C-alpha positions as YAML, in Angstrom:
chain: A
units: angstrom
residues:
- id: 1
  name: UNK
  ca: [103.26, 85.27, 99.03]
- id: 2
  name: UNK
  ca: [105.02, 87.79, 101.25]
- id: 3
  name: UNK
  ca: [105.58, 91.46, 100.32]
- id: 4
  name: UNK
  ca: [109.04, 90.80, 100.18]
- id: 5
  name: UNK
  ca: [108.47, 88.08, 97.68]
- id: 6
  name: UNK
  ca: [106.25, 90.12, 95.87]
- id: 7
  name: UNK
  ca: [108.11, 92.98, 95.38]
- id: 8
  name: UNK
  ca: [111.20, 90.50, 93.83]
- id: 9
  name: UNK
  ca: [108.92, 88.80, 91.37]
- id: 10
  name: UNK
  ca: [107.50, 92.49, 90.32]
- id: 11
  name: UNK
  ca: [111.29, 93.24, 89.83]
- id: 12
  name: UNK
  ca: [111.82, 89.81, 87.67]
- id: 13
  name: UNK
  ca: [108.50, 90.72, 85.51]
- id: 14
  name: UNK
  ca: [110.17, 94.16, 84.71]
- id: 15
  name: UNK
  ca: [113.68, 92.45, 83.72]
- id: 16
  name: UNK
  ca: [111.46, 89.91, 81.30]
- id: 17
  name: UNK
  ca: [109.69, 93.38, 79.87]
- id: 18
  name: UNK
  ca: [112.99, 95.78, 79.83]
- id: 19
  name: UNK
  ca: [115.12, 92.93, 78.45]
- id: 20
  name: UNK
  ca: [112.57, 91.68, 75.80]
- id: 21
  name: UNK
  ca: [114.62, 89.52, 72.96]
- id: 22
  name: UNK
  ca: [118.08, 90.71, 74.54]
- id: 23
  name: UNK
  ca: [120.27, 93.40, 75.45]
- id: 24
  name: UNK
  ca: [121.52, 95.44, 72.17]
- id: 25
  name: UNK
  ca: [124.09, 97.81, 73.72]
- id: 26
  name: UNK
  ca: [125.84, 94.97, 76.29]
- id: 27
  name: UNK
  ca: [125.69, 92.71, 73.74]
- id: 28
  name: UNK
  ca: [127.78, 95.40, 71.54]
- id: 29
  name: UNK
  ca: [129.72, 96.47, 74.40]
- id: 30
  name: UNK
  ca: [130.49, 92.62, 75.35]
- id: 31
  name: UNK
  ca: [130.98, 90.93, 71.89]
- id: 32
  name: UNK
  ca: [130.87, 87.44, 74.02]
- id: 33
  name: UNK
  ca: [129.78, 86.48, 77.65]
- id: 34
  name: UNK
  ca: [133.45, 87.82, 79.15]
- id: 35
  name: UNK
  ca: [134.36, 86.83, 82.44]
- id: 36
  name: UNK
  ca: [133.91, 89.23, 84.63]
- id: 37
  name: UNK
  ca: [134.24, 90.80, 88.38]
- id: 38
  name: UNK
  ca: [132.57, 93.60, 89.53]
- id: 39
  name: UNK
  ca: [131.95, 95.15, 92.87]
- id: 40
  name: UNK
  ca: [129.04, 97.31, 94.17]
- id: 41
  name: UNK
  ca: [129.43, 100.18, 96.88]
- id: 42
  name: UNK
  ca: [127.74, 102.49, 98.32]
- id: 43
  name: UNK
  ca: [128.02, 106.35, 97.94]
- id: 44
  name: UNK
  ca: [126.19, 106.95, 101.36]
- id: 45
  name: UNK
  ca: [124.83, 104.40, 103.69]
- id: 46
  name: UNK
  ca: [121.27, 102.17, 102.67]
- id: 47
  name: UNK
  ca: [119.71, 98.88, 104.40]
- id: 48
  name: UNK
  ca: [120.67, 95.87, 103.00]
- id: 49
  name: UNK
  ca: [117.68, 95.00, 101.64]
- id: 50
  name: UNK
  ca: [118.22, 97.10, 98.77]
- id: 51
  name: UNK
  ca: [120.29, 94.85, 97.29]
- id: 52
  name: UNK
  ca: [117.50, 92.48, 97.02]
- id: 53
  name: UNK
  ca: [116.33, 93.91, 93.82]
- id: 54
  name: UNK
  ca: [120.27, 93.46, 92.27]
- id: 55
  name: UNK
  ca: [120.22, 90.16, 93.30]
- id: 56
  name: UNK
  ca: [116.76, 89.33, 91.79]
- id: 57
  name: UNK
  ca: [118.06, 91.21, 88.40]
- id: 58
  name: UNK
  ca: [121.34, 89.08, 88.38]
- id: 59
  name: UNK
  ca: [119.08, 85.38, 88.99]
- id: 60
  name: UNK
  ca: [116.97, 87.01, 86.22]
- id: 61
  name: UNK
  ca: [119.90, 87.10, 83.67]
- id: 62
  name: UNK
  ca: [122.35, 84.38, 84.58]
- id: 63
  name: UNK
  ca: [121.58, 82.21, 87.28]
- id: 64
  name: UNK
  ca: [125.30, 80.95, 87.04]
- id: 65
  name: UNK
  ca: [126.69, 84.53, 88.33]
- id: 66
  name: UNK
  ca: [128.66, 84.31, 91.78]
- id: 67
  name: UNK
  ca: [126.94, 86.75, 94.58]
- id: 68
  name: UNK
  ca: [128.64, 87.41, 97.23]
- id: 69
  name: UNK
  ca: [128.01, 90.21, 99.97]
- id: 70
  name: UNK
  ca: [130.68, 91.90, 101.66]
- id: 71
  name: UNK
  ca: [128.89, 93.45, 104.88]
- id: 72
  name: UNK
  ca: [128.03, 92.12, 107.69]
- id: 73
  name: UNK
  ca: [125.77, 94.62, 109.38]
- id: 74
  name: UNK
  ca: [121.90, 95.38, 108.36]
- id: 75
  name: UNK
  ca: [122.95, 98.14, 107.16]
- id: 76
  name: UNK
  ca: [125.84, 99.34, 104.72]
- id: 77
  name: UNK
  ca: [127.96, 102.37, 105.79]
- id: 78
  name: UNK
  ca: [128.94, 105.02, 102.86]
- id: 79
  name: UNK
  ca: [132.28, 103.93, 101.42]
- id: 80
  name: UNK
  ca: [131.79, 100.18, 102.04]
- id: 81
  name: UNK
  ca: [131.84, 97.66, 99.28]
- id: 82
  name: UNK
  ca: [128.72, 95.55, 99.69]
- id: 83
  name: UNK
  ca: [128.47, 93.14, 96.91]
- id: 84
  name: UNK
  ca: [131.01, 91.26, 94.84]
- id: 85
  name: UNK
  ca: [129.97, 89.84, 91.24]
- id: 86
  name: UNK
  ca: [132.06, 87.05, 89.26]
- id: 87
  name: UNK
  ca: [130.86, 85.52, 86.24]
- id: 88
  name: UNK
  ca: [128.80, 86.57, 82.97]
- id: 89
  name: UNK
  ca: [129.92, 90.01, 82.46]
- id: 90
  name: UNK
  ca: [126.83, 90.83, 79.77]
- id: 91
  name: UNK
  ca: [124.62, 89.49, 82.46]
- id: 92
  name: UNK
  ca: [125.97, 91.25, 85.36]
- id: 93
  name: UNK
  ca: [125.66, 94.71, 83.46]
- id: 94
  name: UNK
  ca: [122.09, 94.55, 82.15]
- id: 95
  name: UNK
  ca: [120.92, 93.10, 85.21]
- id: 96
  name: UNK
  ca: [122.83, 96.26, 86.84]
- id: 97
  name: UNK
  ca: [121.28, 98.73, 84.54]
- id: 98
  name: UNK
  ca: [117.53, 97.27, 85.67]
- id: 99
  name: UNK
  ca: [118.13, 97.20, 89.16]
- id: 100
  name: UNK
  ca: [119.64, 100.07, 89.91]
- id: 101
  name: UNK
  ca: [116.36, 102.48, 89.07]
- id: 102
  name: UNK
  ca: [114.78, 100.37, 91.86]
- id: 103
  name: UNK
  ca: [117.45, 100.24, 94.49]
- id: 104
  name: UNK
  ca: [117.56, 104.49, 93.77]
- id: 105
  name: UNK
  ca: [113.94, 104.73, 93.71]
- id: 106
  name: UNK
  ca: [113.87, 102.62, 97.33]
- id: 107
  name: UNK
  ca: [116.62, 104.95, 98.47]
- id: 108
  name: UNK
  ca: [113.90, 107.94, 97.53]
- id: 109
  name: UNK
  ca: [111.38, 106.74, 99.17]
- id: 110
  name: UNK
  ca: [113.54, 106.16, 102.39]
- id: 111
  name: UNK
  ca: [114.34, 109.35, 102.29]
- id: 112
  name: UNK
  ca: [111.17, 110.71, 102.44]
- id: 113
  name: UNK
  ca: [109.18, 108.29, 105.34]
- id: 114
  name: UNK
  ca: [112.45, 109.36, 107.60]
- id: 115
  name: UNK
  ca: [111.87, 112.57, 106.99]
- id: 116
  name: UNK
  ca: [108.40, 112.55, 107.95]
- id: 117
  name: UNK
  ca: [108.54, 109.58, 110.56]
- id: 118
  name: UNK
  ca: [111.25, 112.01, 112.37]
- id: 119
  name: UNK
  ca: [108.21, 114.20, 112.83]
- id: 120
  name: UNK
  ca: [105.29, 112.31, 113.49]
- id: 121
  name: UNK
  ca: [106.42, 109.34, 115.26]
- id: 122
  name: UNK
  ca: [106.82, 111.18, 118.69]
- id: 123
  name: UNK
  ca: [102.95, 111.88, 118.16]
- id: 124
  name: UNK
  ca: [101.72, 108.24, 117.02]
- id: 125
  name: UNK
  ca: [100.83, 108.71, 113.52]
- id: 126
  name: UNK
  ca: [101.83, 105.90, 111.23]
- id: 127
  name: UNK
  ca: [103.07, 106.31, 107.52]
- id: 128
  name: UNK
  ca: [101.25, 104.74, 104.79]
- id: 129
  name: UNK
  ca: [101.01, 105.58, 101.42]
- id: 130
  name: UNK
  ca: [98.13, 106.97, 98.72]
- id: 131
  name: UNK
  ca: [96.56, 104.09, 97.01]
- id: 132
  name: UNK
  ca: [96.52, 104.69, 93.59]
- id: 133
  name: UNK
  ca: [100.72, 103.82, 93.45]
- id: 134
  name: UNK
  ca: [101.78, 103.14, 89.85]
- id: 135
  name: UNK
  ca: [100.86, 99.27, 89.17]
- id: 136
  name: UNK
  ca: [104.75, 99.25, 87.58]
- id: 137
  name: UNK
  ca: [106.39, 99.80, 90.74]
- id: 138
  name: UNK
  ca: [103.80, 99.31, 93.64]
- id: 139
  name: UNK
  ca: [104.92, 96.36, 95.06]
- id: 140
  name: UNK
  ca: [108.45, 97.82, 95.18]
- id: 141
  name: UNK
  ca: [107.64, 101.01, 97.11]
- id: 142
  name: UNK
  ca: [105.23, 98.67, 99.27]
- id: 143
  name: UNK
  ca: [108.31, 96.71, 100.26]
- id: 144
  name: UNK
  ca: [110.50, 99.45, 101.13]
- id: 145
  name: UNK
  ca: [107.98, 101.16, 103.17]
- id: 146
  name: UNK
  ca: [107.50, 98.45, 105.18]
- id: 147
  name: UNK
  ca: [110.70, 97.45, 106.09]
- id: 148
  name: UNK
  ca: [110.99, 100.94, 108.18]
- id: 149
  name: UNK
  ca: [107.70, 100.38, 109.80]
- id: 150
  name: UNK
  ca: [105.14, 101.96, 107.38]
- id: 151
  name: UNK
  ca: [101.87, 100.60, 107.00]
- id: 152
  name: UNK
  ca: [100.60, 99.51, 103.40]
- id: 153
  name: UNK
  ca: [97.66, 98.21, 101.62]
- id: 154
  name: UNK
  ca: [97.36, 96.19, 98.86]
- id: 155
  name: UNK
  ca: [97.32, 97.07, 95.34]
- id: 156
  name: UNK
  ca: [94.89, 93.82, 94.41]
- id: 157
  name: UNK
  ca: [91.54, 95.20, 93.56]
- id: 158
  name: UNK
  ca: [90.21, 91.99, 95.42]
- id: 159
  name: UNK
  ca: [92.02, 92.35, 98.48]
- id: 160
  name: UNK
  ca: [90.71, 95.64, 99.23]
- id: 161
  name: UNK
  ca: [87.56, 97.36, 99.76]
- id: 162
  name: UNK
  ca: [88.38, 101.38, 98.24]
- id: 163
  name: UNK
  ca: [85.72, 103.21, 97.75]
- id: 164
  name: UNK
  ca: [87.15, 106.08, 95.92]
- id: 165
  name: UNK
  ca: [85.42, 109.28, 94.97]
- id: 166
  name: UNK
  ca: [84.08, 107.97, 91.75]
- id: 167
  name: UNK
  ca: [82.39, 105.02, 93.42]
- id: 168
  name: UNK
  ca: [80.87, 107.53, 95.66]
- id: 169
  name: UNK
  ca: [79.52, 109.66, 92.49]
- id: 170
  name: UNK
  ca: [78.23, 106.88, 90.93]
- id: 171
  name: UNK
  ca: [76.48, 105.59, 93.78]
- id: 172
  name: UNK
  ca: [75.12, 108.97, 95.66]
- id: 173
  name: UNK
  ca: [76.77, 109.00, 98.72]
- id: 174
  name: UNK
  ca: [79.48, 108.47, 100.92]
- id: 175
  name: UNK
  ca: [77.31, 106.46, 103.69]
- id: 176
  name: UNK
  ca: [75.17, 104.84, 100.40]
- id: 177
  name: UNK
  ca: [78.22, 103.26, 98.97]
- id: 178
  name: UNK
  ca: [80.10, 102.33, 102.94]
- id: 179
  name: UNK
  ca: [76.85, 100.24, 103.68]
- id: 180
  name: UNK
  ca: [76.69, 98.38, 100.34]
- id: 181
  name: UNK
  ca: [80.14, 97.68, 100.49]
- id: 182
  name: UNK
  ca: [79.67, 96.03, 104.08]
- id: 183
  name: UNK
  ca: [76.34, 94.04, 103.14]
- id: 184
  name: UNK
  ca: [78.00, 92.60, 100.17]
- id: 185
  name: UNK
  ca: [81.48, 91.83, 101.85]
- id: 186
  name: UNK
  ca: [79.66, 89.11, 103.67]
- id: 187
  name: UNK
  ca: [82.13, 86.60, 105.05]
- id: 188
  name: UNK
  ca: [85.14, 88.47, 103.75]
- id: 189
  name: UNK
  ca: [84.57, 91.21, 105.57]
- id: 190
  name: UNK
  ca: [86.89, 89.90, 108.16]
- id: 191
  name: UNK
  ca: [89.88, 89.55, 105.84]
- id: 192
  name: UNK
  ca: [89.62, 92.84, 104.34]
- id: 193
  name: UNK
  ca: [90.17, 96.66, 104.83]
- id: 194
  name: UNK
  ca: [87.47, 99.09, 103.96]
- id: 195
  name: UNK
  ca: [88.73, 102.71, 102.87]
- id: 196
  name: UNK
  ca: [86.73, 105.14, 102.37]
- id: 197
  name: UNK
  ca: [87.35, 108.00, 100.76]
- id: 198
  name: UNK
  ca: [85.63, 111.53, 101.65]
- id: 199
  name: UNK
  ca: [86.25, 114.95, 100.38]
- id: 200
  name: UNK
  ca: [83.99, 117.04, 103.25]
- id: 201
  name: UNK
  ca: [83.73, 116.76, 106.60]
- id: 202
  name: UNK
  ca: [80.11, 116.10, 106.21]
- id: 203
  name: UNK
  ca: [80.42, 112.59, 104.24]
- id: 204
  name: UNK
  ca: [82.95, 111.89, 107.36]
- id: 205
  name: UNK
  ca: [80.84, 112.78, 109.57]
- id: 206
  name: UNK
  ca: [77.64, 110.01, 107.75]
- id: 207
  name: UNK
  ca: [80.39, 107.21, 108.15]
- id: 208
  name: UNK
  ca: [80.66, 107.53, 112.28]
- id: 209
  name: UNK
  ca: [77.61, 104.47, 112.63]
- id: 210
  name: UNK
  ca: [79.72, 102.02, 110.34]
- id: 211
  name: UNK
  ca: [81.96, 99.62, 110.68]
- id: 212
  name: UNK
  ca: [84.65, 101.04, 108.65]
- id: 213
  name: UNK
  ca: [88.22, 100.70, 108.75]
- id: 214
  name: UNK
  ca: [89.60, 104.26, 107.61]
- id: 215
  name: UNK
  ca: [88.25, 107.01, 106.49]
- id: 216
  name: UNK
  ca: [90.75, 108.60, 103.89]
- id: 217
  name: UNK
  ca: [90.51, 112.48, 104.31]
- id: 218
  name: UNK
  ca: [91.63, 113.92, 101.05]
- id: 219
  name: UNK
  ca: [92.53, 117.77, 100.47]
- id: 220
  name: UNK
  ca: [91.40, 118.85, 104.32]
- id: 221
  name: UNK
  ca: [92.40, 121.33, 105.89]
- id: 222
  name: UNK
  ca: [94.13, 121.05, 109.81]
- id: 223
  name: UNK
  ca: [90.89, 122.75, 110.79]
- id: 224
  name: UNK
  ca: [88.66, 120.54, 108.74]
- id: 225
  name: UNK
  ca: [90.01, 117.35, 110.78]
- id: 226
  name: UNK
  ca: [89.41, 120.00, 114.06]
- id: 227
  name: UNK
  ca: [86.34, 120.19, 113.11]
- id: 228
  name: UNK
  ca: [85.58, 116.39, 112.24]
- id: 229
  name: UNK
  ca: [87.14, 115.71, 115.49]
- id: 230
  name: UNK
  ca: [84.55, 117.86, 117.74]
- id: 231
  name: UNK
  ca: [81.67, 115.72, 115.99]
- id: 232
  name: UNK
  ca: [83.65, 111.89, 116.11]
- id: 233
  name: UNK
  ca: [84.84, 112.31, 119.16]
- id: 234
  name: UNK
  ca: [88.04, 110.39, 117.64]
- id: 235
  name: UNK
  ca: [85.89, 107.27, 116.58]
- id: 236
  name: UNK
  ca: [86.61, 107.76, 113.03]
- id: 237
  name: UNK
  ca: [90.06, 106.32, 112.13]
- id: 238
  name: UNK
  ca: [91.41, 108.64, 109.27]
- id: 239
  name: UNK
  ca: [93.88, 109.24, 107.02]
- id: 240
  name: UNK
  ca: [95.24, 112.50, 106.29]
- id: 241
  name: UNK
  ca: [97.60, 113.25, 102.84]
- id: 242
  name: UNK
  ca: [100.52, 116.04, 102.85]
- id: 243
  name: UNK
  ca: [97.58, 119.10, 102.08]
- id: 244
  name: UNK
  ca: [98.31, 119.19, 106.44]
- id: 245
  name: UNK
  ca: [101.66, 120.12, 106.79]
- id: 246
  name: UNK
  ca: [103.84, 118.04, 109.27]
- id: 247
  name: UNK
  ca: [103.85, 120.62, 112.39]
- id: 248
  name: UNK
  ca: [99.94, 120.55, 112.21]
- id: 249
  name: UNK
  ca: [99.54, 116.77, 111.72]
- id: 250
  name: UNK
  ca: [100.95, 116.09, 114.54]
- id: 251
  name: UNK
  ca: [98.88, 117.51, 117.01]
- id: 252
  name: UNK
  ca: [95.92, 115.93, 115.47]
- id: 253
  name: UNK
  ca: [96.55, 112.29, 116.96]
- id: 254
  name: UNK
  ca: [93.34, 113.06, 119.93]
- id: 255
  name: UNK
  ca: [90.93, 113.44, 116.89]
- id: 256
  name: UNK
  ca: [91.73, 110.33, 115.17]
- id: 257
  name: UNK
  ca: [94.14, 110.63, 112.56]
- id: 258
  name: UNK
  ca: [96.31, 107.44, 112.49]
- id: 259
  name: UNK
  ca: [98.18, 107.57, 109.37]
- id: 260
  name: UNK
  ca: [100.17, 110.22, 107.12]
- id: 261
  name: UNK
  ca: [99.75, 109.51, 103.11]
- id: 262
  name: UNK
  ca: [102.57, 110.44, 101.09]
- id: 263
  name: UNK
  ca: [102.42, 110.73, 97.56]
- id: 264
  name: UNK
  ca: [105.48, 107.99, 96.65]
- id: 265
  name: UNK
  ca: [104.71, 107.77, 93.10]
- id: 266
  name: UNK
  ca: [106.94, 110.20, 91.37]
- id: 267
  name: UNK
  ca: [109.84, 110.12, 93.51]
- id: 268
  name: UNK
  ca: [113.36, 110.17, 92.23]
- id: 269
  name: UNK
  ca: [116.27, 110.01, 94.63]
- id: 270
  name: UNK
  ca: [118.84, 113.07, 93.46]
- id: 271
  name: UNK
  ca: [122.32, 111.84, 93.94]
- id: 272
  name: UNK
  ca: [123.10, 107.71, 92.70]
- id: 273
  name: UNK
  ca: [123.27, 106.02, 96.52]
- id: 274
  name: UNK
  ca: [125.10, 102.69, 94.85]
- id: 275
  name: UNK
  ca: [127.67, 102.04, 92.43]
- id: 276
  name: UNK
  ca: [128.95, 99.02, 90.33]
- id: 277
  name: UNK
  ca: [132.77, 98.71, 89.45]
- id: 278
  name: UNK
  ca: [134.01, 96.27, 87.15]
- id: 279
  name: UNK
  ca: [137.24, 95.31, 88.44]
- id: 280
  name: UNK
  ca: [138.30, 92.57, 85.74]
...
């Protein structure tokens, strides 16, 4: 399964959960299953792929509603009418009201990964996001952030080697807990990322000997990853998080960074990108 596909069946667990036995207010609101057209536009221009998550919602509640998009480009320009509903007008608004915190939440995180790639793409430093994204919505934010080039990692606890900081309490070290994980991985290994995650340069530094995918520098400093760098030469591949601002990541590409964290957790886009009218 694909992240895309992923992401859309994450949306149609949601609508199951939101939904529950039925939707109290449309139901009031729409006495019977009206007939109904609506039409969604956009406020200011998104990719098309935004949508998905409407279109999802609307199979969710009545597979019998008529889609139909009214674009033609990748991406819709602010103003222009992108989708055209016809059919089950109680369906058509509930499935609305649980898209649309996912197609503004997408919109967020776009937001943010331009603002950043704008930045650090000139230098070479990928986007990616922290790992510990809520399990409600990671899939979503996954999705998005790939579709502009941003590199992700799976939320599956066996799909994924993460040695977080507690793993590293519990088992001494930094370089203890790296070389466990790689003698147990066995024929996995292959398949797999290992992360690391380090909160000094020292336990960096104890990682340089193993075969390691990132090393996931939390909390340092510009001059901490300086510092690293003088010692790994730029073997280490590392992840830094927003505690570097933007001007000094990007001049840290020589000493291995490859990928800029952002915290896409929390994220709420300020002004409502996409809007549903009911026209009948």
């Amino acid at each position: 399964m694909n992240l895309k596909e992923q992401a859309l069946e994450q949306v149609g667990n949601i609508y199951t959960t939101v939904v529950g036995d039925g939707d109290i207010t449309t139901e009031i609101m729409f006495p019977y299953p009206r007939h109904t057209v609506a039409e969604v536009s956009a406020s200011s221009g998104c990719p098309d792929f935004v949508l998905d998550f409407l279109e999802e919602a609307v199979r969710c509640a009545d597979k019998s509603v008529q889609i139909r998009y009214l674009f033609e480009d990748e991406f819709i320009k602010a103003g222009e009418k992108a989708m055209r509903l016809e059919g089950n007008g109680r369906a058509i608004l509930t499935a609305w009201q649980v898209a649309a915190p996912f197609m503004e939440l997408a919109m967020a995180v776009l937001a943010k990964v331009g603002d950043v790639q704008s930045v650090l793409e000139p230098a070479r430093i990928g986007i990616t996001h922290q790992l510990s994204l809520s399990p409600d919505t990671d899939k979503i934010v996954r999705y998005t952030l790939e579709q502009v080039g941003g590199v992700t990692f799976s939320s599956r606890l066996d799909e994924i080697i993460h040695i977080s900081l507690e793993h590293v309490n519990w088992v001494g070290s930094a370089k203890e807990a790296a070389e466990k994980a790689i003698a147990e991985a066995g024929d996995i290994r292959k398949l797999i990322k290992i992360i690391v995650d380090v909160k000094s340069v020292e336990e960096a530094v104890s990682l340089l000997d193993l075969k390691i995918d990132y090393v996931f520098c939390h909390g340092f400093s510009a001059e901490d990853i300086r510092s690293l760098g003088k010692t790994s030469k730029g073997w280490l591949q590392i992840i830094i998080d927003e505690s570097i601002p933007l001007e000094e990541a990007k001049t840290l590409i020589d000493l291995g960074v490859r990928l800029y964290a952002l915290d896409l957790s929390a994220i709420t886009n300020k002004k409502s990108t996409l809007k549903i009218n009911f026209t009948q």
